[in-house]
Coordinates of C-alpha atoms and ligand atoms in Angstrom, one line a residue:
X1 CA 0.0 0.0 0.0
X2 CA 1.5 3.4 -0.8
X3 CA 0.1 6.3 1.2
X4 CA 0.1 10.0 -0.4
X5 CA -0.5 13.1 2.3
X6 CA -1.8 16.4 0.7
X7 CA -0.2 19.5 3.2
X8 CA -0.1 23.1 3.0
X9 CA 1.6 25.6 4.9
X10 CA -2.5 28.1 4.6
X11 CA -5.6 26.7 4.3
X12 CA -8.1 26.8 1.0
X13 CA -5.5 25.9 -1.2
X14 CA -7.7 22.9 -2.5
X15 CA -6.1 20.2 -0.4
X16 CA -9.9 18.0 0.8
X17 CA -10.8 18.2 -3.3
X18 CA -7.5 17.1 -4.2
X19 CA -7.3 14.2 -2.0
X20 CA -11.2 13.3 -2.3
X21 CA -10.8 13.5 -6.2
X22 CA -7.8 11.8 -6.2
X23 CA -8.8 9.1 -4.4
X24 CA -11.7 8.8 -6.8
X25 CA -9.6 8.5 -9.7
X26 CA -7.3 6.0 -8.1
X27 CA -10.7 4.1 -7.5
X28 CA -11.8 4.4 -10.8
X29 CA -8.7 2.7 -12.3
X30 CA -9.5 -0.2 -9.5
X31 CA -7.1 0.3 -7.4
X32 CA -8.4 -0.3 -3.8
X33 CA -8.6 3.5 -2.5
X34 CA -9.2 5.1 1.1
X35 CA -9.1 8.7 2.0
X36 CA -7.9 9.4 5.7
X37 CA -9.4 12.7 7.0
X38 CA -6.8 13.9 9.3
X39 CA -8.2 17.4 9.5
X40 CA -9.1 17.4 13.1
X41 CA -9.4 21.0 13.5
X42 CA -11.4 22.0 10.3
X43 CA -12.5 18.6 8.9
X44 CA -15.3 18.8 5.7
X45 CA -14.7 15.7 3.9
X46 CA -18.2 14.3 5.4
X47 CA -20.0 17.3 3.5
X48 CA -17.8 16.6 0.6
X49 CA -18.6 12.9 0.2
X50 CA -22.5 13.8 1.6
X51 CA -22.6 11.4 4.7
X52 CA -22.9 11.8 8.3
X53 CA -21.0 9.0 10.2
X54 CA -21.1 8.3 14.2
X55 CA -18.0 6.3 14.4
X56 CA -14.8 8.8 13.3
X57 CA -10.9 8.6 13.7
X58 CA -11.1 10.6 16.6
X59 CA -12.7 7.8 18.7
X60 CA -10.4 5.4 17.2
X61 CA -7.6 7.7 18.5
X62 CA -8.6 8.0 21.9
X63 CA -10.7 4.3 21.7
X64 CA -8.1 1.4 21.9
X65 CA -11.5 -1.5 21.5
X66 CA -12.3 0.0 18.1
X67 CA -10.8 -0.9 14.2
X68 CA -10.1 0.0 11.2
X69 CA -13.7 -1.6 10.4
X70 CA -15.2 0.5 13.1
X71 CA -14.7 4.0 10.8
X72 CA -14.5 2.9 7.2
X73 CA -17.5 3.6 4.8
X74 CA -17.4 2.0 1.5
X75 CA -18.8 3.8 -1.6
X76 CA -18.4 0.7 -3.3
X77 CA -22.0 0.3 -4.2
X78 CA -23.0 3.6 -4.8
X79 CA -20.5 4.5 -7.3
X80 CA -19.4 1.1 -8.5
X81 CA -15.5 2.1 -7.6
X82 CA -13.4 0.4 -4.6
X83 CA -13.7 3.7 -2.9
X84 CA -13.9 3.5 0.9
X85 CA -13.4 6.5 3.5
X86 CA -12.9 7.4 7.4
X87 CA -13.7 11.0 8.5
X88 CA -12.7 13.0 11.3
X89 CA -15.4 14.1 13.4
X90 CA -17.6 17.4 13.3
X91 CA -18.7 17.2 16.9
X92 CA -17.3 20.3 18.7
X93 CA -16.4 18.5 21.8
X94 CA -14.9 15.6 20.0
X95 CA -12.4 18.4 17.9
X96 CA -11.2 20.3 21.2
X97 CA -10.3 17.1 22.4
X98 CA -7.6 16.5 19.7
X99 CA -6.6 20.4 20.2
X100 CA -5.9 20.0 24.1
X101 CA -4.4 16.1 23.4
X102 CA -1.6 16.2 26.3
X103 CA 2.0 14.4 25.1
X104 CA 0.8 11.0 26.2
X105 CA -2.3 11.3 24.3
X106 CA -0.5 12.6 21.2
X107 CA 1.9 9.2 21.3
X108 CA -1.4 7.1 21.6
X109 CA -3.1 8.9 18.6
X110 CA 0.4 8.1 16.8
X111 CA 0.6 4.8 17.7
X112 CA -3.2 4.6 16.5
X113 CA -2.7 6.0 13.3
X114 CA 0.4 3.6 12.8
X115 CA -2.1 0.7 13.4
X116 CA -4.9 1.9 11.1
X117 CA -2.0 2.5 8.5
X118 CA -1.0 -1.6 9.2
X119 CA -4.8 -2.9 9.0
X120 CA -5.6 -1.1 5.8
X121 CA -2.6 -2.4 4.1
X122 CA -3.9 -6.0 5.2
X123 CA -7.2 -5.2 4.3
X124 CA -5.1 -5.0 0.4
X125 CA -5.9 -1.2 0.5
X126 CA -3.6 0.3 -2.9
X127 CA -3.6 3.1 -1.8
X128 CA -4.3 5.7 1.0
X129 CA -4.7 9.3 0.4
X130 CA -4.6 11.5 3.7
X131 CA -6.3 15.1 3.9
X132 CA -5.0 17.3 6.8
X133 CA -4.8 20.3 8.5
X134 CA -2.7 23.4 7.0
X135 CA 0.1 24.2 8.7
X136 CA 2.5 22.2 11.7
X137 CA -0.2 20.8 13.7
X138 CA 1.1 17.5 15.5
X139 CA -2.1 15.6 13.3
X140 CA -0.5 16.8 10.2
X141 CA 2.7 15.8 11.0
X142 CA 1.5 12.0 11.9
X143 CA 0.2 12.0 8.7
X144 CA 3.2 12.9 6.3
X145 CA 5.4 11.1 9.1
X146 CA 3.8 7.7 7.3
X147 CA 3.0 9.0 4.1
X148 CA 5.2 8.0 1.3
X149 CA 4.6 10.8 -1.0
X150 CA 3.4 14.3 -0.2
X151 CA 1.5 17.1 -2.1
X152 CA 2.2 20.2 -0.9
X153 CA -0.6 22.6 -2.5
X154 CA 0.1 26.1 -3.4
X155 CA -1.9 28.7 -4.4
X156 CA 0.0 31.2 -6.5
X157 CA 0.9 34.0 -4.6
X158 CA 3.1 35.5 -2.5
X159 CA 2.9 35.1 1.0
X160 CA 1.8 31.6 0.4
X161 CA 5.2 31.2 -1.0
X162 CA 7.3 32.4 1.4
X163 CA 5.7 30.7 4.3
X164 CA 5.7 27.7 2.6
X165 CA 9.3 27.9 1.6
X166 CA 10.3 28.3 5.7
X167 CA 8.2 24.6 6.7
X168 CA 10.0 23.1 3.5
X169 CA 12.9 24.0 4.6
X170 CA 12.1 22.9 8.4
X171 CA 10.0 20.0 8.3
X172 CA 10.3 18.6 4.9
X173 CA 13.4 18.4 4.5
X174 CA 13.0 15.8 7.6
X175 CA 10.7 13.4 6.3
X176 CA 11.5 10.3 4.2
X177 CA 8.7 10.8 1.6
X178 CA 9.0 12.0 -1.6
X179 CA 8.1 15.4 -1.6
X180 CA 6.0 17.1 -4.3
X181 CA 4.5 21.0 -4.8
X182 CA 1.0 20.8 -7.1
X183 CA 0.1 24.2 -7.8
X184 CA -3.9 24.4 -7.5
X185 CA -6.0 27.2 -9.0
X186 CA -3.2 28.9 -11.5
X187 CA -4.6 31.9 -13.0
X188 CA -2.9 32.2 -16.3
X189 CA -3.9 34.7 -19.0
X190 CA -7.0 32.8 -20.3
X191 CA -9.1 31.6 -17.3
X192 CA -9.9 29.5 -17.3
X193 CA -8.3 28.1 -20.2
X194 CA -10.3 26.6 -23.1
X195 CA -10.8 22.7 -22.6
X196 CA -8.8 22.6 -19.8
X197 CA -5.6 22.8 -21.6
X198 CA -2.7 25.6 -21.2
X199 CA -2.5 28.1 -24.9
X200 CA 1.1 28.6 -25.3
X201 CA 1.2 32.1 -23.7
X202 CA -0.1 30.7 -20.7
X203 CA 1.9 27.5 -20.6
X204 CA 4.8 29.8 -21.0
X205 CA 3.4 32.0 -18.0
X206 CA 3.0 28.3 -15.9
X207 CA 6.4 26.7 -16.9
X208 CA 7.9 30.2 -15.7
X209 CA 5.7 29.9 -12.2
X210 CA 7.0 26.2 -11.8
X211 CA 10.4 27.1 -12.4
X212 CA 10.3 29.4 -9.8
X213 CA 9.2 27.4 -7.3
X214 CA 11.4 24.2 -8.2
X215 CA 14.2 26.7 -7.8
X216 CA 12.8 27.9 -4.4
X217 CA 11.6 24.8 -2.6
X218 CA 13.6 22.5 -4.7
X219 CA 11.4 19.9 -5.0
X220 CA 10.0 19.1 -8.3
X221 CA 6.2 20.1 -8.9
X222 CA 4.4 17.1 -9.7
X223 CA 1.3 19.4 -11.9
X224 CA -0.3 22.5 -12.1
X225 CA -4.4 22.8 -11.7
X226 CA -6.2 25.6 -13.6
X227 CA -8.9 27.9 -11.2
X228 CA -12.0 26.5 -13.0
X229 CA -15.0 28.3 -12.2
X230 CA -17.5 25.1 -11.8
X231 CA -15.2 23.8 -9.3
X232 CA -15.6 26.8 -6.9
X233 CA -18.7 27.3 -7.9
X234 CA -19.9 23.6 -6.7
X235 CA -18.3 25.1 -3.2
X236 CA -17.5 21.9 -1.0
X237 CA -20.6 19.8 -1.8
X238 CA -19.4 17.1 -4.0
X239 CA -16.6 14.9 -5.6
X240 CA -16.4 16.7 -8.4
X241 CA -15.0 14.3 -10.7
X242 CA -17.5 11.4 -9.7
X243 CA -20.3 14.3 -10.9
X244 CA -18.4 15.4 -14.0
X245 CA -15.9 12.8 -14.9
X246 CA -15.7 14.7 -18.3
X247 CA -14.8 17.9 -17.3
X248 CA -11.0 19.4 -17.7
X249 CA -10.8 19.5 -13.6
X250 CA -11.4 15.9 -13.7
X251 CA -9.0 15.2 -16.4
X252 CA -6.3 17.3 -14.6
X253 CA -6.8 14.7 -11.5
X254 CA -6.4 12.2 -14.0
X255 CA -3.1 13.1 -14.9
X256 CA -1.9 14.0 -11.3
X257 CA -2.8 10.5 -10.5
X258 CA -0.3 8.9 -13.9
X259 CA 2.1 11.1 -12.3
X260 CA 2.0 9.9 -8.7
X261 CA 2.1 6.3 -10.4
X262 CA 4.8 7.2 -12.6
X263 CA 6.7 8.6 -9.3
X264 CA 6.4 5.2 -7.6
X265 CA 7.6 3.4 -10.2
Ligands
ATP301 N1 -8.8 24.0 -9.1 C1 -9.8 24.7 -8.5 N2 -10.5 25.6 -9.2 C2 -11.4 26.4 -8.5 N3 -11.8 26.2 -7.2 C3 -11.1 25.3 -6.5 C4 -10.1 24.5 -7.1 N4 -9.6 23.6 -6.1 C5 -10.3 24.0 -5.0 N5 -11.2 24.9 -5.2 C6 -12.1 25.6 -4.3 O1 -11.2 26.1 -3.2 C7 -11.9 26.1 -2.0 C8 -11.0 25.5 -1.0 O2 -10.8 24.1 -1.3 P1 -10.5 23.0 -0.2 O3 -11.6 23.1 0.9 O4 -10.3 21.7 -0.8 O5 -9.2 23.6 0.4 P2 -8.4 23.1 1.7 O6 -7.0 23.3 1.4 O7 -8.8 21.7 2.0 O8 -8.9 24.1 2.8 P3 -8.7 24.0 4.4 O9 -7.2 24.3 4.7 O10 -9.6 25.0 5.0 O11 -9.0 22.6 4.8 C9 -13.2 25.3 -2.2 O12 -14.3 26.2 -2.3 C10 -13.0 24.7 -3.6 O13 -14.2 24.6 -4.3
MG302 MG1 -9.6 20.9 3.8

Protein backbone atom coordinates (compact mmCIF):
# COMPACT_ATOMS: atom_id res chain seq x y z
CA UNK A 1 0.00 0.00 0.00
CA UNK A 2 1.47 3.41 -0.85
CA UNK A 3 0.07 6.31 1.19
CA UNK A 4 0.08 9.99 -0.36
CA UNK A 5 -0.53 13.08 2.25
CA UNK A 6 -1.83 16.45 0.72
CA UNK A 7 -0.17 19.54 3.22
CA UNK A 8 -0.12 23.11 2.99
CA UNK A 9 1.60 25.56 4.93
CA UNK A 10 -2.51 28.07 4.58
CA UNK A 11 -5.61 26.72 4.26
CA UNK A 12 -8.13 26.77 0.97
CA UNK A 13 -5.50 25.87 -1.25
CA UNK A 14 -7.74 22.92 -2.51
CA UNK A 15 -6.10 20.18 -0.41
CA UNK A 16 -9.90 17.99 0.81
CA UNK A 17 -10.78 18.24 -3.29
CA UNK A 18 -7.53 17.11 -4.18
CA UNK A 19 -7.34 14.17 -2.02
CA UNK A 20 -11.22 13.25 -2.28
CA UNK A 21 -10.82 13.48 -6.16
CA UNK A 22 -7.77 11.80 -6.22
CA UNK A 23 -8.80 9.09 -4.37
CA UNK A 24 -11.74 8.84 -6.80
CA UNK A 25 -9.62 8.55 -9.66
CA UNK A 26 -7.31 5.99 -8.11
CA UNK A 27 -10.66 4.09 -7.49
CA UNK A 28 -11.78 4.40 -10.75
CA UNK A 29 -8.68 2.68 -12.25
CA UNK A 30 -9.49 -0.16 -9.45
CA UNK A 31 -7.13 0.35 -7.45
CA UNK A 32 -8.36 -0.32 -3.84
CA UNK A 33 -8.56 3.48 -2.52
CA UNK A 34 -9.22 5.08 1.14
CA UNK A 35 -9.12 8.67 2.03
CA UNK A 36 -7.85 9.43 5.73
CA UNK A 37 -9.37 12.73 6.96
CA UNK A 38 -6.75 13.93 9.33
CA UNK A 39 -8.18 17.39 9.45
CA UNK A 40 -9.07 17.40 13.12
CA UNK A 41 -9.41 21.02 13.55
CA UNK A 42 -11.41 22.00 10.33
CA UNK A 43 -12.54 18.61 8.93
CA UNK A 44 -15.30 18.85 5.71
CA UNK A 45 -14.69 15.66 3.90
CA UNK A 46 -18.25 14.30 5.42
CA UNK A 47 -20.04 17.25 3.51
CA UNK A 48 -17.82 16.57 0.60
CA UNK A 49 -18.64 12.88 0.24
CA UNK A 50 -22.48 13.76 1.58
CA UNK A 51 -22.61 11.36 4.70
CA UNK A 52 -22.89 11.75 8.29
CA UNK A 53 -20.99 8.99 10.24
CA UNK A 54 -21.14 8.26 14.17
CA UNK A 55 -18.00 6.34 14.39
CA UNK A 56 -14.84 8.82 13.26
CA UNK A 57 -10.88 8.57 13.68
CA UNK A 58 -11.09 10.59 16.55
CA UNK A 59 -12.70 7.84 18.65
CA UNK A 60 -10.43 5.39 17.22
CA UNK A 61 -7.62 7.74 18.48
CA UNK A 62 -8.59 8.00 21.89
CA UNK A 63 -10.68 4.28 21.73
CA UNK A 64 -8.08 1.37 21.94
CA UNK A 65 -11.50 -1.48 21.53
CA UNK A 66 -12.34 0.05 18.11
CA UNK A 67 -10.81 -0.93 14.15
CA UNK A 68 -10.07 -0.02 11.17
CA UNK A 69 -13.68 -1.60 10.43
CA UNK A 70 -15.21 0.53 13.09
CA UNK A 71 -14.65 3.98 10.81
CA UNK A 72 -14.53 2.94 7.24
CA UNK A 73 -17.48 3.65 4.85
CA UNK A 74 -17.43 1.97 1.47
CA UNK A 75 -18.77 3.83 -1.55
CA UNK A 76 -18.45 0.75 -3.34
CA UNK A 77 -21.99 0.35 -4.21
CA UNK A 78 -23.05 3.61 -4.85
CA UNK A 79 -20.49 4.50 -7.29
CA UNK A 80 -19.36 1.09 -8.50
CA UNK A 81 -15.49 2.09 -7.60
CA UNK A 82 -13.39 0.42 -4.62
CA UNK A 83 -13.70 3.67 -2.95
CA UNK A 84 -13.90 3.53 0.92
CA UNK A 85 -13.39 6.49 3.49
CA UNK A 86 -12.87 7.37 7.41
CA UNK A 87 -13.74 10.96 8.48
CA UNK A 88 -12.70 13.05 11.30
CA UNK A 89 -15.37 14.09 13.44
CA UNK A 90 -17.64 17.45 13.31
CA UNK A 91 -18.65 17.18 16.92
CA UNK A 92 -17.35 20.34 18.73
CA UNK A 93 -16.42 18.54 21.78
CA UNK A 94 -14.85 15.58 19.95
CA UNK A 95 -12.41 18.43 17.89
CA UNK A 96 -11.21 20.28 21.24
CA UNK A 97 -10.26 17.05 22.42
CA UNK A 98 -7.63 16.50 19.73
CA UNK A 99 -6.65 20.40 20.22
CA UNK A 100 -5.90 20.02 24.07
CA UNK A 101 -4.45 16.05 23.44
CA UNK A 102 -1.56 16.17 26.34
CA UNK A 103 2.05 14.38 25.14
CA UNK A 104 0.83 10.98 26.22
CA UNK A 105 -2.32 11.28 24.26
CA UNK A 106 -0.50 12.55 21.18
CA UNK A 107 1.93 9.24 21.32
CA UNK A 108 -1.44 7.15 21.61
CA UNK A 109 -3.05 8.91 18.63
CA UNK A 110 0.43 8.15 16.84
CA UNK A 111 0.60 4.78 17.66
CA UNK A 112 -3.20 4.57 16.52
CA UNK A 113 -2.72 5.99 13.27
CA UNK A 114 0.37 3.60 12.84
CA UNK A 115 -2.14 0.74 13.36
CA UNK A 116 -4.95 1.86 11.06
CA UNK A 117 -2.01 2.46 8.48
CA UNK A 118 -1.04 -1.62 9.16
CA UNK A 119 -4.76 -2.91 8.97
CA UNK A 120 -5.58 -1.06 5.77
CA UNK A 121 -2.65 -2.39 4.14
CA UNK A 122 -3.89 -6.01 5.21
CA UNK A 123 -7.23 -5.20 4.30
CA UNK A 124 -5.13 -5.03 0.44
CA UNK A 125 -5.86 -1.16 0.46
CA UNK A 126 -3.61 0.29 -2.95
CA UNK A 127 -3.62 3.11 -1.82
CA UNK A 128 -4.32 5.74 1.02
CA UNK A 129 -4.68 9.27 0.40
CA UNK A 130 -4.56 11.49 3.71
CA UNK A 131 -6.35 15.08 3.86
CA UNK A 132 -4.96 17.26 6.78
CA UNK A 133 -4.75 20.28 8.51
CA UNK A 134 -2.65 23.39 7.04
CA UNK A 135 0.10 24.24 8.69
CA UNK A 136 2.46 22.24 11.67
CA UNK A 137 -0.21 20.76 13.68
CA UNK A 138 1.09 17.48 15.45
CA UNK A 139 -2.08 15.61 13.33
CA UNK A 140 -0.50 16.77 10.18
CA UNK A 141 2.74 15.76 11.05
CA UNK A 142 1.46 11.97 11.89
CA UNK A 143 0.25 12.00 8.69
CA UNK A 144 3.20 12.88 6.26
CA UNK A 145 5.43 11.07 9.14
CA UNK A 146 3.81 7.71 7.33
CA UNK A 147 2.99 8.99 4.06
CA UNK A 148 5.16 8.01 1.25
CA UNK A 149 4.65 10.82 -0.95
CA UNK A 150 3.41 14.35 -0.19
CA UNK A 151 1.46 17.06 -2.12
CA UNK A 152 2.20 20.24 -0.88
CA UNK A 153 -0.65 22.59 -2.53
CA UNK A 154 0.12 26.12 -3.37
CA UNK A 155 -1.90 28.68 -4.36
CA UNK A 156 -0.03 31.23 -6.51
CA UNK A 157 0.89 33.97 -4.59
CA UNK A 158 3.08 35.49 -2.45
CA UNK A 159 2.86 35.12 0.97
CA UNK A 160 1.79 31.58 0.38
CA UNK A 161 5.24 31.22 -1.02
CA UNK A 162 7.34 32.40 1.39
CA UNK A 163 5.74 30.65 4.25
CA UNK A 164 5.74 27.65 2.58
CA UNK A 165 9.30 27.90 1.64
CA UNK A 166 10.26 28.31 5.70
CA UNK A 167 8.23 24.63 6.68
CA UNK A 168 9.96 23.05 3.51
CA UNK A 169 12.91 24.04 4.62
CA UNK A 170 12.07 22.87 8.44
CA UNK A 171 9.96 19.97 8.30
CA UNK A 172 10.28 18.64 4.89
CA UNK A 173 13.42 18.37 4.46
CA UNK A 174 12.95 15.82 7.56
CA UNK A 175 10.68 13.41 6.30
CA UNK A 176 11.46 10.30 4.16
CA UNK A 177 8.72 10.77 1.62
CA UNK A 178 8.98 11.95 -1.55
CA UNK A 179 8.14 15.39 -1.64
CA UNK A 180 6.05 17.12 -4.31
CA UNK A 181 4.50 21.01 -4.84
CA UNK A 182 1.03 20.76 -7.06
CA UNK A 183 0.07 24.19 -7.79
CA UNK A 184 -3.91 24.43 -7.47
CA UNK A 185 -6.03 27.22 -8.95
CA UNK A 186 -3.22 28.87 -11.48
CA UNK A 187 -4.59 31.87 -13.04
CA UNK A 188 -2.91 32.23 -16.25
CA UNK A 189 -3.92 34.67 -19.04
CA UNK A 190 -7.03 32.80 -20.33
CA UNK A 191 -9.05 31.62 -17.28
CA UNK A 192 -9.85 29.46 -17.28
CA UNK A 193 -8.25 28.07 -20.23
CA UNK A 194 -10.34 26.62 -23.11
CA UNK A 195 -10.77 22.68 -22.57
CA UNK A 196 -8.76 22.60 -19.85
CA UNK A 197 -5.60 22.84 -21.61
CA UNK A 198 -2.66 25.56 -21.19
CA UNK A 199 -2.49 28.14 -24.85
CA UNK A 200 1.11 28.60 -25.32
CA UNK A 201 1.18 32.05 -23.75
CA UNK A 202 -0.12 30.66 -20.70
CA UNK A 203 1.93 27.48 -20.61
CA UNK A 204 4.80 29.76 -20.96
CA UNK A 205 3.39 32.00 -18.02
CA UNK A 206 2.96 28.28 -15.92
CA UNK A 207 6.38 26.67 -16.90
CA UNK A 208 7.88 30.19 -15.71
CA UNK A 209 5.67 29.87 -12.17
CA UNK A 210 6.96 26.17 -11.83
CA UNK A 211 10.40 27.13 -12.35
CA UNK A 212 10.35 29.42 -9.79
CA UNK A 213 9.20 27.40 -7.34
CA UNK A 214 11.41 24.23 -8.22
CA UNK A 215 14.16 26.66 -7.79
CA UNK A 216 12.81 27.88 -4.43
CA UNK A 217 11.55 24.84 -2.58
CA UNK A 218 13.60 22.46 -4.73
CA UNK A 219 11.42 19.93 -5.04
CA UNK A 220 10.03 19.08 -8.29
CA UNK A 221 6.16 20.09 -8.94
CA UNK A 222 4.44 17.09 -9.66
CA UNK A 223 1.34 19.39 -11.92
CA UNK A 224 -0.25 22.46 -12.06
CA UNK A 225 -4.45 22.84 -11.69
CA UNK A 226 -6.22 25.57 -13.55
CA UNK A 227 -8.90 27.93 -11.21
CA UNK A 228 -11.99 26.45 -12.98
CA UNK A 229 -15.00 28.31 -12.16
CA UNK A 230 -17.49 25.06 -11.75
CA UNK A 231 -15.23 23.78 -9.31
CA UNK A 232 -15.56 26.81 -6.86
CA UNK A 233 -18.67 27.33 -7.93
CA UNK A 234 -19.87 23.64 -6.65
CA UNK A 235 -18.29 25.09 -3.23
CA UNK A 236 -17.45 21.87 -1.04
CA UNK A 237 -20.64 19.75 -1.80
CA UNK A 238 -19.39 17.13 -3.98
CA UNK A 239 -16.63 14.85 -5.58
CA UNK A 240 -16.43 16.72 -8.44
CA UNK A 241 -15.01 14.30 -10.69
CA UNK A 242 -17.51 11.40 -9.66
CA UNK A 243 -20.34 14.32 -10.88
CA UNK A 244 -18.43 15.44 -13.97
CA UNK A 245 -15.90 12.81 -14.93
CA UNK A 246 -15.65 14.67 -18.31
CA UNK A 247 -14.81 17.95 -17.25
CA UNK A 248 -11.03 19.39 -17.69
CA UNK A 249 -10.81 19.46 -13.60
CA UNK A 250 -11.41 15.92 -13.67
CA UNK A 251 -8.98 15.23 -16.45
CA UNK A 252 -6.31 17.35 -14.56
CA UNK A 253 -6.78 14.74 -11.54
CA UNK A 254 -6.45 12.24 -14.00
CA UNK A 255 -3.07 13.06 -14.91
CA UNK A 256 -1.89 13.96 -11.28
CA UNK A 257 -2.81 10.54 -10.51
CA UNK A 258 -0.30 8.91 -13.87
CA UNK A 259 2.08 11.07 -12.32
CA UNK A 260 1.96 9.91 -8.73
CA UNK A 261 2.08 6.34 -10.39
CA UNK A 262 4.79 7.19 -12.56
CA UNK A 263 6.74 8.59 -9.29
CA UNK A 264 6.38 5.16 -7.63
CA UNK A 265 7.62 3.41 -10.17
N1 LIG B 1 -8.84 23.98 -9.14
C1 LIG B 1 -9.79 24.67 -8.49
N2 LIG B 1 -10.50 25.63 -9.15
C2 LIG B 1 -11.42 26.37 -8.53
N3 LIG B 1 -11.75 26.24 -7.24
C3 LIG B 1 -11.08 25.31 -6.51
C4 LIG B 1 -10.08 24.48 -7.11
N4 LIG B 1 -9.60 23.65 -6.14
C5 LIG B 1 -10.28 23.96 -5.02
N5 LIG B 1 -11.17 24.95 -5.23
C6 LIG B 1 -12.06 25.60 -4.27
O1 LIG B 1 -11.25 26.13 -3.24
C7 LIG B 1 -11.92 26.08 -2.00
C8 LIG B 1 -10.98 25.45 -0.96
O2 LIG B 1 -10.80 24.10 -1.30
P1 LIG B 1 -10.55 23.01 -0.16
O3 LIG B 1 -11.61 23.06 0.87
O4 LIG B 1 -10.30 21.71 -0.85
O5 LIG B 1 -9.19 23.60 0.44
P2 LIG B 1 -8.40 23.07 1.73
O6 LIG B 1 -6.96 23.29 1.44
O7 LIG B 1 -8.81 21.70 2.05
O8 LIG B 1 -8.92 24.09 2.83
P3 LIG B 1 -8.68 23.96 4.43
O9 LIG B 1 -7.24 24.31 4.65
O10 LIG B 1 -9.62 24.98 4.99
O11 LIG B 1 -9.01 22.56 4.82
C9 LIG B 1 -13.22 25.31 -2.23
O12 LIG B 1 -14.29 26.20 -2.26
C10 LIG B 1 -13.02 24.65 -3.58
O13 LIG B 1 -14.24 24.55 -4.29
MG1 LIG C 1 -9.58 20.92 3.82
Amino acid sequence: MKIVAFHSYKGGTGKTHLSANLATALARRGYKTCILDLDFRGPNLQTLCGVETKTTINDLLFDPDLSSEDILVSFEEEYQIPLFAAFASTDFRKMGEIVRADKKQRQRSLKRILKLRDELSDANFDFTIIDTSPGVQMESIDGLVISDATCLVLKADDFDISGTKSMVTQLYSLLDSINYVVLNRVVAESCPPEEGVWSSTDLEQVKKFENTIKNEMRMEVLTSIPCFCEVAREGSRNIFSLKHPDHPFSKHIDNLATALLEGFK
